Coordinates of C-alpha atoms and ligand atoms in Angstrom, one line a residue:
M1 CA 4.9 -4.1 32.8
V2 CA 6.8 -4.9 29.7
I3 CA 5.3 -3.2 26.6
Q4 CA 6.2 -4.7 23.6
I5 CA 6.4 -2.6 20.7
K6 CA 4.9 -4.3 17.6
K7 CA 6.9 -4.7 14.6
F8 CA 5.1 -3.4 11.1
Y9 CA 6.9 -4.0 8.0
I10 CA 5.3 -2.8 4.9
T11 CA 6.5 -2.6 1.1
T12 CA 5.4 -1.0 -2.2
P13 CA 6.0 -3.5 -5.1
I14 CA 9.5 -3.0 -6.5
Y15 CA 9.3 -0.4 -9.5
Y16 CA 10.9 -0.7 -13.1
I17 CA 13.3 2.3 -13.7
N18 CA 12.7 2.5 -17.4
D19 CA 10.4 5.3 -16.8
I20 CA 9.2 7.9 -14.6
P21 CA 6.8 7.3 -11.8
T22 CA 3.0 7.8 -12.9
V23 CA 0.1 8.7 -11.0
G24 CA -0.6 4.9 -10.8
N25 CA 2.8 4.2 -9.3
A26 CA 1.8 7.1 -7.1
Y27 CA -1.3 5.5 -5.9
T28 CA 0.3 2.5 -4.9
T29 CA 3.1 4.2 -2.9
M30 CA 0.6 6.7 -1.5
A31 CA -1.5 3.8 0.1
T32 CA 1.6 2.2 1.5
D33 CA 2.6 5.4 3.0
I34 CA -0.9 5.8 4.5
L35 CA -0.6 2.6 6.4
A36 CA 3.0 3.0 7.2
R37 CA 1.6 6.5 8.8
W38 CA -1.4 5.0 10.4
H39 CA 0.8 2.3 12.3
R40 CA 3.3 5.0 13.3
I41 CA 0.6 6.8 15.0
L42 CA -0.4 3.4 16.7
G43 CA 2.8 3.3 18.2
D44 CA 4.0 0.3 16.2
N45 CA 7.9 -0.1 15.0
V46 CA 7.0 0.7 11.2
F47 CA 9.5 -0.1 8.6
F48 CA 8.3 1.0 5.4
L49 CA 10.2 -0.2 2.2
T50 CA 10.1 1.1 -1.5
G51 CA 12.7 0.8 -4.2
L52 CA 13.6 0.4 -8.0
D53 CA 14.0 -2.9 -10.1
E54 CA 17.2 -2.0 -12.0
N55 CA 18.2 -5.3 -13.5
S56 CA 15.5 -5.7 -16.4
I57 CA 16.4 -5.7 -20.2
K58 CA 14.1 -2.7 -20.0
T59 CA 16.8 -0.7 -18.3
V60 CA 19.3 -1.7 -20.9
Q61 CA 16.8 -0.7 -23.8
A62 CA 15.9 2.7 -22.2
A63 CA 19.8 3.7 -21.4
K64 CA 20.2 3.0 -25.0
E65 CA 17.1 5.0 -26.1
K66 CA 18.3 7.9 -24.0
G67 CA 22.0 8.0 -24.9
F68 CA 23.6 6.6 -22.0
A69 CA 26.9 4.9 -23.0
N70 CA 26.9 3.6 -19.2
I71 CA 23.7 1.7 -18.1
Q72 CA 24.6 2.1 -14.3
D73 CA 24.5 6.1 -15.0
Y74 CA 21.2 5.8 -16.5
A75 CA 20.2 3.8 -13.4
D76 CA 21.3 6.5 -11.2
S77 CA 19.9 9.2 -13.0
M78 CA 16.3 7.4 -12.7
A79 CA 17.0 6.4 -9.0
E80 CA 17.2 10.5 -8.2
I81 CA 13.9 10.9 -10.3
W82 CA 12.1 8.4 -8.4
K83 CA 13.3 9.6 -4.9
N84 CA 12.5 12.9 -5.6
V85 CA 8.8 12.3 -6.6
W86 CA 8.5 10.5 -3.3
S87 CA 9.8 13.1 -1.4
V88 CA 7.5 15.7 -2.9
L89 CA 4.5 13.3 -2.6
D90 CA 5.4 13.4 1.3
I91 CA 6.3 9.5 1.1
S92 CA 7.8 8.3 4.5
N93 CA 9.7 5.5 3.5
D94 CA 12.4 4.1 5.9
D95 CA 14.4 2.5 3.4
F96 CA 15.0 2.6 -0.5
I97 CA 16.6 -0.3 -2.2
R98 CA 17.9 -0.5 -5.6
T99 CA 18.6 -4.2 -6.9
T100 CA 22.0 -3.0 -8.3
E101 CA 23.3 -2.6 -4.9
E102 CA 25.7 -4.9 -3.3
R103 CA 23.7 -5.7 -0.4
H104 CA 21.1 -6.9 -2.6
K105 CA 23.2 -9.3 -4.6
V106 CA 24.5 -10.8 -1.3
I107 CA 21.2 -11.9 -0.5
V108 CA 20.0 -13.1 -3.5
L109 CA 23.1 -15.3 -3.9
E110 CA 22.5 -16.5 -0.5
F111 CA 18.9 -17.2 -1.3
F112 CA 19.6 -19.0 -4.6
K113 CA 22.1 -21.3 -2.6
N114 CA 19.1 -22.2 -0.4
V115 CA 16.7 -23.0 -3.1
F116 CA 19.3 -24.7 -5.0
D117 CA 20.4 -27.0 -2.2
K118 CA 16.8 -28.0 -1.5
G119 CA 16.8 -29.7 -5.0
D120 CA 14.4 -27.1 -6.9
I121 CA 16.8 -25.9 -9.6
Y122 CA 17.5 -27.6 -12.6
K123 CA 18.4 -27.2 -16.0
G124 CA 15.9 -27.5 -19.0
N125 CA 15.3 -26.4 -22.6
Y126 CA 12.6 -23.5 -22.6
E127 CA 10.3 -23.3 -25.5
G128 CA 7.7 -21.2 -25.5
L129 CA 6.3 -17.5 -25.2
Y130 CA 7.7 -14.4 -23.5
C131 CA 6.4 -11.1 -23.2
D132 CA 9.1 -8.3 -23.3
S133 CA 7.5 -5.9 -21.5
C134 CA 6.0 -7.9 -18.7
E135 CA 9.4 -9.9 -18.6
Q136 CA 7.4 -13.1 -18.1
F137 CA 6.9 -16.3 -19.7
Y138 CA 3.3 -17.3 -20.8
T139 CA 1.6 -20.4 -21.7
E140 CA -1.3 -20.2 -24.6
K141 CA -4.0 -20.2 -22.2
D142 CA -2.7 -17.0 -20.3
L143 CA -3.1 -14.9 -23.6
E144 CA -6.2 -13.1 -24.6
D145 CA -6.9 -13.5 -28.3
S146 CA -2.8 -14.8 -28.8
L147 CA -1.7 -11.4 -27.1
C148 CA -0.2 -10.6 -23.5
P149 CA -3.1 -9.8 -21.4
F150 CA -1.3 -6.6 -20.0
H151 CA 0.4 -5.4 -23.1
K152 CA -2.0 -6.3 -25.9
K153 CA 0.8 -7.3 -28.1
P154 CA 1.9 -11.0 -29.4
P155 CA 4.6 -12.6 -27.1
K156 CA 7.9 -13.6 -28.4
K157 CA 8.4 -17.5 -29.4
I158 CA 11.6 -18.3 -27.7
A159 CA 13.7 -21.6 -27.4
E160 CA 16.7 -21.5 -25.1
E161 CA 18.4 -23.6 -22.3
N162 CA 17.2 -22.2 -19.0
Y163 CA 17.4 -23.1 -15.5
F164 CA 14.2 -23.9 -13.9
F165 CA 12.5 -23.6 -10.5
R166 CA 10.4 -26.5 -9.5
L167 CA 7.3 -24.1 -9.0
S168 CA 5.0 -27.4 -9.5
R169 CA 6.2 -28.9 -6.4
Y170 CA 4.7 -26.2 -4.2
Q171 CA 1.0 -26.6 -5.6
K172 CA -0.4 -28.1 -2.7
I173 CA 1.7 -26.4 -0.3
M174 CA 0.2 -23.1 -1.5
I175 CA -3.3 -24.1 -2.0
N176 CA -3.1 -25.1 1.8
H177 CA -1.5 -22.1 2.9
I178 CA -3.9 -19.7 1.3
K179 CA -7.0 -21.8 2.4
N180 CA -5.5 -21.6 6.1
N181 CA -4.6 -18.0 6.1
P182 CA -7.5 -15.9 5.0
D183 CA -5.6 -12.9 5.4
F184 CA -2.7 -14.0 3.0
I185 CA -4.2 -12.6 0.0
K186 CA -6.8 -9.8 0.1
P187 CA -9.3 -8.7 -1.0
Q188 CA -10.9 -11.9 -1.4
S189 CA -11.5 -11.6 -5.1
R190 CA -8.0 -11.7 -5.6
R191 CA -7.6 -14.5 -3.2
N192 CA -10.2 -16.8 -5.5
E193 CA -8.3 -15.7 -8.6
V194 CA -5.0 -16.9 -7.3
L195 CA -6.8 -20.1 -6.0
S196 CA -8.3 -20.9 -9.1
F197 CA -5.1 -20.2 -11.2
I198 CA -3.1 -22.6 -8.7
R199 CA -5.6 -25.5 -9.0
K200 CA -5.4 -25.5 -13.0
G201 CA -1.7 -26.8 -12.3
L202 CA 1.5 -24.9 -11.7
Q203 CA 4.3 -25.2 -14.2
D204 CA 8.1 -24.9 -13.2
V205 CA 9.4 -21.4 -14.0
S206 CA 12.5 -20.3 -16.0
I207 CA 14.8 -18.2 -13.4
S208 CA 17.7 -17.5 -16.0
R209 CA 18.3 -16.1 -19.2
P210 CA 21.3 -16.9 -21.4
N211 CA 23.6 -14.0 -23.1
L212 CA 22.2 -11.2 -21.1
E213 CA 24.3 -8.3 -20.8
W214 CA 22.7 -6.9 -17.7
G215 CA 21.8 -8.5 -14.5
I216 CA 23.0 -10.4 -11.4
D217 CA 25.0 -13.6 -12.6
L218 CA 23.7 -17.1 -12.0
P219 CA 26.4 -18.6 -9.5
I220 CA 26.1 -21.9 -11.3
D221 CA 26.5 -21.1 -14.9
S222 CA 28.6 -18.2 -16.2
E223 CA 26.4 -18.1 -19.4
H224 CA 23.5 -17.3 -17.5
K225 CA 22.1 -14.3 -15.4
F226 CA 19.0 -14.3 -13.2
W227 CA 15.7 -13.7 -14.6
V228 CA 14.8 -10.4 -13.5
W229 CA 11.8 -11.1 -11.4
F230 CA 13.7 -13.8 -9.4
D231 CA 16.2 -11.5 -8.2
A232 CA 13.7 -8.6 -8.0
L233 CA 11.4 -10.5 -5.6
I234 CA 14.1 -11.0 -3.3
N235 CA 14.5 -7.1 -2.6
Y236 CA 11.9 -7.5 0.1
I237 CA 14.3 -9.4 2.2
S238 CA 17.7 -7.9 0.9
A239 CA 17.1 -4.4 1.9
D240 CA 17.0 -5.6 5.6
P241 CA 16.7 -9.4 6.4
S242 CA 16.0 -8.5 10.1
K243 CA 12.5 -7.3 9.2
W244 CA 11.4 -10.0 7.2
P245 CA 8.4 -11.4 7.1
A246 CA 6.6 -8.3 5.8
D247 CA 3.3 -7.6 7.4
V248 CA 1.8 -6.1 4.4
Q249 CA 3.0 -5.9 0.8
L250 CA 1.2 -3.6 -1.5
M251 CA 0.8 -3.6 -5.2
A252 CA -1.6 -3.4 -8.4
K253 CA -3.4 -6.5 -10.0
D254 CA -0.9 -6.7 -13.1
I255 CA 1.9 -8.3 -10.6
L256 CA -0.4 -10.6 -8.6
R257 CA 1.1 -13.7 -10.1
F258 CA 4.6 -13.1 -9.4
H259 CA 3.7 -12.1 -5.9
C260 CA 1.0 -14.5 -4.9
V261 CA 2.1 -17.8 -6.6
I262 CA 6.1 -17.3 -7.5
W263 CA 7.1 -15.3 -4.7
P264 CA 5.8 -17.5 -2.0
A265 CA 6.9 -20.6 -3.7
M266 CA 10.5 -19.2 -3.6
L267 CA 10.3 -18.5 -0.1
I268 CA 9.1 -21.7 1.3
S269 CA 11.7 -23.4 -0.9
A270 CA 14.4 -21.2 0.7
G271 CA 13.0 -21.7 4.1
Y272 CA 11.7 -18.3 4.9
E273 CA 8.3 -17.2 6.3
L274 CA 5.8 -16.1 3.9
P275 CA 4.3 -12.3 4.1
K276 CA 1.4 -11.9 6.3
T277 CA -0.8 -10.2 4.0
I278 CA -0.6 -9.4 0.2
F279 CA -3.3 -6.8 -0.8
V280 CA -4.0 -6.3 -4.5
H281 CA -5.6 -3.2 -5.8
G282 CA -7.2 -2.5 -9.0
F283 CA -6.1 -0.3 -11.9
F284 CA -6.5 3.3 -12.7
T285 CA -7.7 5.1 -15.2
I286 CA -7.6 8.6 -16.2
E287 CA -10.3 10.3 -17.5
G288 CA -11.7 6.9 -18.3
Q289 CA -8.4 5.5 -20.3
K290 CA -5.8 3.2 -19.2
I291 CA -2.6 4.9 -18.2
S292 CA -0.3 5.2 -20.9
K293 CA 2.1 7.9 -22.4
S294 CA -0.5 8.8 -25.1
L295 CA -2.2 10.6 -22.1
G296 CA 0.6 13.0 -21.9
G297 CA 1.2 15.3 -18.8
I298 CA -1.5 14.1 -16.6
I299 CA 0.0 11.0 -15.9
D300 CA 2.9 12.7 -14.1
P301 CA 1.7 13.0 -10.4
L302 CA 4.2 16.0 -10.0
K303 CA 2.3 18.0 -12.7
I304 CA -1.1 17.3 -10.7
V305 CA 0.7 18.4 -7.4
E306 CA 1.9 21.5 -9.0
K307 CA -1.5 22.4 -9.6
Y308 CA -3.5 21.5 -6.7
G309 CA -1.1 20.4 -4.0
V310 CA 0.0 16.8 -2.2
D311 CA -2.7 16.6 0.0
A312 CA -5.5 17.2 -2.3
L313 CA -4.2 14.4 -4.5
R314 CA -3.8 12.2 -1.5
Y315 CA -7.2 12.7 -0.6
F316 CA -9.0 12.7 -3.7
L317 CA -7.5 9.3 -4.8
F318 CA -8.5 7.4 -1.6
R319 CA -12.0 9.1 -1.3
E320 CA -13.2 8.5 -4.8
V321 CA -12.2 5.0 -5.1
P322 CA -12.8 2.0 -2.7
F323 CA -9.4 1.1 -2.2
G324 CA -9.0 -2.6 -4.2
Q325 CA -11.2 -1.8 -7.0
D326 CA -10.8 -0.1 -10.1
G327 CA -11.1 3.6 -10.4
D328 CA -10.7 6.7 -12.7
F329 CA -9.2 9.7 -12.1
S330 CA -10.7 12.8 -13.6
E331 CA -9.6 16.4 -13.2
K332 CA -13.0 17.6 -13.0
S333 CA -13.9 15.4 -10.0
L334 CA -10.6 16.4 -8.0
I335 CA -11.7 19.7 -8.5
Q336 CA -14.9 19.0 -7.1
R337 CA -13.6 17.5 -4.2
I338 CA -11.2 20.4 -3.6
N339 CA -13.8 22.9 -3.7
S340 CA -16.7 21.0 -1.7
D341 CA -14.8 18.7 0.7
L342 CA -11.5 20.3 1.4
A343 CA -12.3 24.2 0.6
D344 CA -16.0 24.6 1.9
A345 CA -16.1 21.7 4.5
L346 CA -12.6 21.5 6.1
G347 CA -10.9 24.6 5.4
N348 CA -13.9 26.6 6.3
L349 CA -14.3 24.9 9.8
V350 CA -10.9 25.4 10.8
N351 CA -11.0 28.9 9.9
R352 CA -14.4 29.8 11.5
V353 CA -13.3 28.0 14.8
L354 CA -10.3 29.8 15.1
V355 CA -11.8 33.4 14.1
L356 CA -14.2 32.6 16.8
T357 CA -11.6 31.9 19.2
E358 CA -9.7 34.9 18.5
K359 CA -12.8 37.1 18.7
K360 CA -14.4 35.9 21.8
F361 CA -11.3 34.5 24.0
N362 CA -8.3 36.5 22.7
G363 CA -6.7 33.6 21.0
L364 CA -6.9 31.3 24.3
I365 CA -8.3 27.8 24.0
P366 CA -11.4 28.2 26.7
K367 CA -12.2 25.8 29.5
P368 CA -14.4 22.9 28.5
C369 CA -17.9 22.8 29.9
G370 CA -19.7 19.6 29.9
K371 CA -20.0 17.4 26.9
S372 CA -21.8 17.6 23.8
K373 CA -22.9 15.7 20.7
L374 CA -19.7 16.0 19.3
T375 CA -18.0 14.0 22.2
G376 CA -19.7 10.9 21.4
L377 CA -19.7 11.6 17.6
A378 CA -15.8 12.0 17.7
L379 CA -15.2 9.1 19.9
N380 CA -17.4 7.0 17.4
V381 CA -15.3 8.4 14.4
K382 CA -12.1 7.2 16.0
K383 CA -13.5 3.5 16.4
G384 CA -14.7 3.5 12.6
V385 CA -11.7 4.5 11.3
K386 CA -9.7 2.2 13.2
S387 CA -11.9 -0.6 12.0
S388 CA -11.7 0.9 8.4
M389 CA -8.1 1.1 8.2
E390 CA -7.4 -2.7 9.6
N391 CA -9.6 -3.6 6.7
F392 CA -8.0 -1.4 4.0
Q393 CA -11.1 0.5 3.5
F394 CA -9.4 4.0 3.2
H395 CA -12.7 5.6 1.6
N396 CA -14.8 4.5 4.6
A397 CA -12.3 6.0 7.0
L398 CA -12.3 9.4 4.8
N399 CA -16.1 9.2 4.9
D400 CA -16.1 8.8 8.4
I401 CA -13.8 11.9 9.0
W402 CA -16.0 13.8 6.6
H403 CA -19.1 13.1 8.5
L404 CA -17.2 14.3 11.5
V405 CA -16.2 17.5 9.8
N406 CA -19.7 18.0 8.5
E407 CA -21.5 17.5 11.6
T408 CA -19.0 20.0 13.2
N409 CA -19.9 22.7 10.8
R410 CA -23.8 21.9 11.7
Y411 CA -23.0 22.1 15.3
I412 CA -21.6 25.6 14.9
N413 CA -24.8 26.5 12.9
E414 CA -27.1 25.2 15.6
T415 CA -25.2 26.4 18.7
K416 CA -24.7 29.8 17.2
P417 CA -21.7 30.8 19.4
W418 CA -21.8 34.3 17.8
E419 CA -25.3 34.9 19.9
V420 CA -24.3 33.1 23.1
K421 CA -23.7 35.5 25.9
D422 CA -22.7 33.4 28.8
E423 CA -19.1 33.3 28.9
K424 CA -18.9 29.6 30.3
E425 CA -21.1 28.3 27.7
L426 CA -19.5 29.9 25.0
G427 CA -16.2 28.6 26.3
G428 CA -17.6 25.2 26.3
I429 CA -18.9 25.5 22.6
L430 CA -15.5 26.5 21.5
Y431 CA -13.6 24.0 23.6
N432 CA -15.7 21.2 22.0
L433 CA -14.9 22.7 18.4
L434 CA -11.2 22.9 18.8
E435 CA -11.0 19.5 20.7
T436 CA -12.9 17.9 17.6
L437 CA -10.3 19.6 15.6
R438 CA -7.5 17.8 17.3
F439 CA -9.4 14.6 16.7
I440 CA -9.9 15.6 13.0
S441 CA -6.2 16.2 12.6
I442 CA -5.0 12.9 14.3
L443 CA -7.4 10.8 11.9
L444 CA -6.5 12.9 8.8
Y445 CA -2.6 12.9 9.2
P446 CA -2.3 9.5 7.4
F447 CA -3.9 10.7 4.5
M448 CA -2.9 14.2 4.3
P449 CA 0.1 14.9 6.9
S450 CA 0.8 18.4 5.8
T451 CA -2.8 19.6 6.6
A452 CA -3.1 17.8 9.7
E453 CA 0.1 19.5 10.4
K454 CA -0.9 22.8 9.6
I455 CA -4.1 22.3 11.8
F456 CA -2.1 21.5 14.8
E457 CA 0.0 24.5 14.4
Q458 CA -3.0 26.7 14.1
I459 CA -4.5 25.2 17.1
G460 CA -1.1 25.9 19.0
L461 CA -0.2 22.2 19.6
E462 CA 3.3 20.4 19.2
K463 CA 3.1 18.6 15.8
K464 CA 3.2 15.0 17.4
F465 CA 0.4 12.4 16.3
S466 CA -0.7 9.6 18.4
F467 CA -3.8 7.7 18.4
D468 CA -3.5 7.2 22.2
D469 CA -4.1 11.3 22.5
L470 CA -7.6 10.4 20.9
R471 CA -9.2 11.0 24.2
W472 CA -11.8 13.5 24.7
G473 CA -10.6 16.3 27.0
H474 CA -7.0 15.8 26.2
L475 CA -6.9 19.6 24.5
K476 CA -5.6 21.7 27.5
H477 CA -7.1 25.0 28.0
G478 CA -5.2 28.2 28.0
I479 CA -3.0 27.5 25.2
M480 CA -2.6 30.3 22.6
I481 CA -3.9 29.5 18.9
N482 CA -2.1 30.7 15.9
R483 CA -4.5 31.2 13.0
G484 CA -2.6 31.1 9.8
E485 CA -3.7 31.1 6.3
I486 CA -6.5 29.3 5.1
L487 CA -6.1 25.8 4.3
F488 CA -7.4 25.3 1.0
E489 CA -8.3 27.8 -2.1
K490 CA -11.2 26.8 -4.1
V491 CA -10.5 26.0 -7.7
K492 CA -12.3 27.4 -10.8
L493 CA -13.8 25.0 -12.8
K494 CA -12.7 25.2 -16.5
N495 CA -14.7 23.8 -19.5
Ligands
ZN501 ZN1 3.2 -8.1 -21.4

């Protein structure tokens, strides 16, 4: 039998480097990491890409503001900051692309040549509106009260000669593709939004800007450089062309049009396949406010992690808000979740089970003795989590896992192992508990990798996580457990 390993390629959006990552960027990247880890435990051949968009005018502005004489030096320093944040947040990306890299430029030029040869590039005059912060051209109907809908500031009126991409040519093809591929844009509400936008009519988009000091040169006109989005989107291919097409591209809703309208049209024009799924999630507010610098330290994910730990943050963000919808981050709700779900429910469960195993069986995992209600429950939760993960419903997956945690605590209270005299029966109860802990760790691993590893270590298992191992009875008896520190400390609520 030939076993074929499935490829799974997932990307974050490509981030601007003019600032440090916010908790909003961290949210998208953690979601991508969760799916990457999930597919790794399924046994897929995962390629997880994240990276930085460095060819923006904003890079130049930020470099100058911060006193860098050399723009590339600034970009290099920011790239280190981003990489470090991802490493602290336990992001398991396989590659990190920067759009100032040579490997990127080579593919951009190749891609552009395909689009050009297709007859989709022409020179024209652009007169209209441009938001510097979005680096996007707008029409009047896109604006809200004459302001950029995302930055709430008036766009600039510009008149210049540009090269255009014939986006309008792809209106029908795109509508058909979206209609024929229900998984192409998710969730449904975003799919409808994109469809109605395309149906209103697509206008050609400018893909170059004249007289820029920074960016990739347009090969057909030395006065021009690529408009940053045209080059940036191509990173998803340039990192490793052999991996394309992506299975999932994740992003927040502010960059929906670039990814769901312009990007697919560019791909069709250049003769590439389209990504299988583009998943668009909502915005995050913090204590009820839009993420902005005025909120200070709390938008810095490292500050949150320093106080509460990585896994608490990873857990909280995906338990609290249904993925896809808008949500809010509040320190008070984070603390409540840590205290109730992590310290009281999970941490306490692990500790109780291990202490009992030490006391009653000298730390050796006892022999199984028949099934219990935990058997069926654990197997059901496994099924439920799988289906939730396939549908991007992270909060449901975590709900299911915590249902299992809570029921396991209840099982201890019901069976009262400290009162059971029969050694075989007692062994059976403890085996069921330890086996359920093993299930919980594997299912939890994509969300809270270091917690899952700690639990595995404490029950004496090798830190290898596989969905295939979710078979009841797979845990071997006779292994020595290794009780360590309790997993989560309670946090005092300040007023
Ligand atoms: Zn804007």
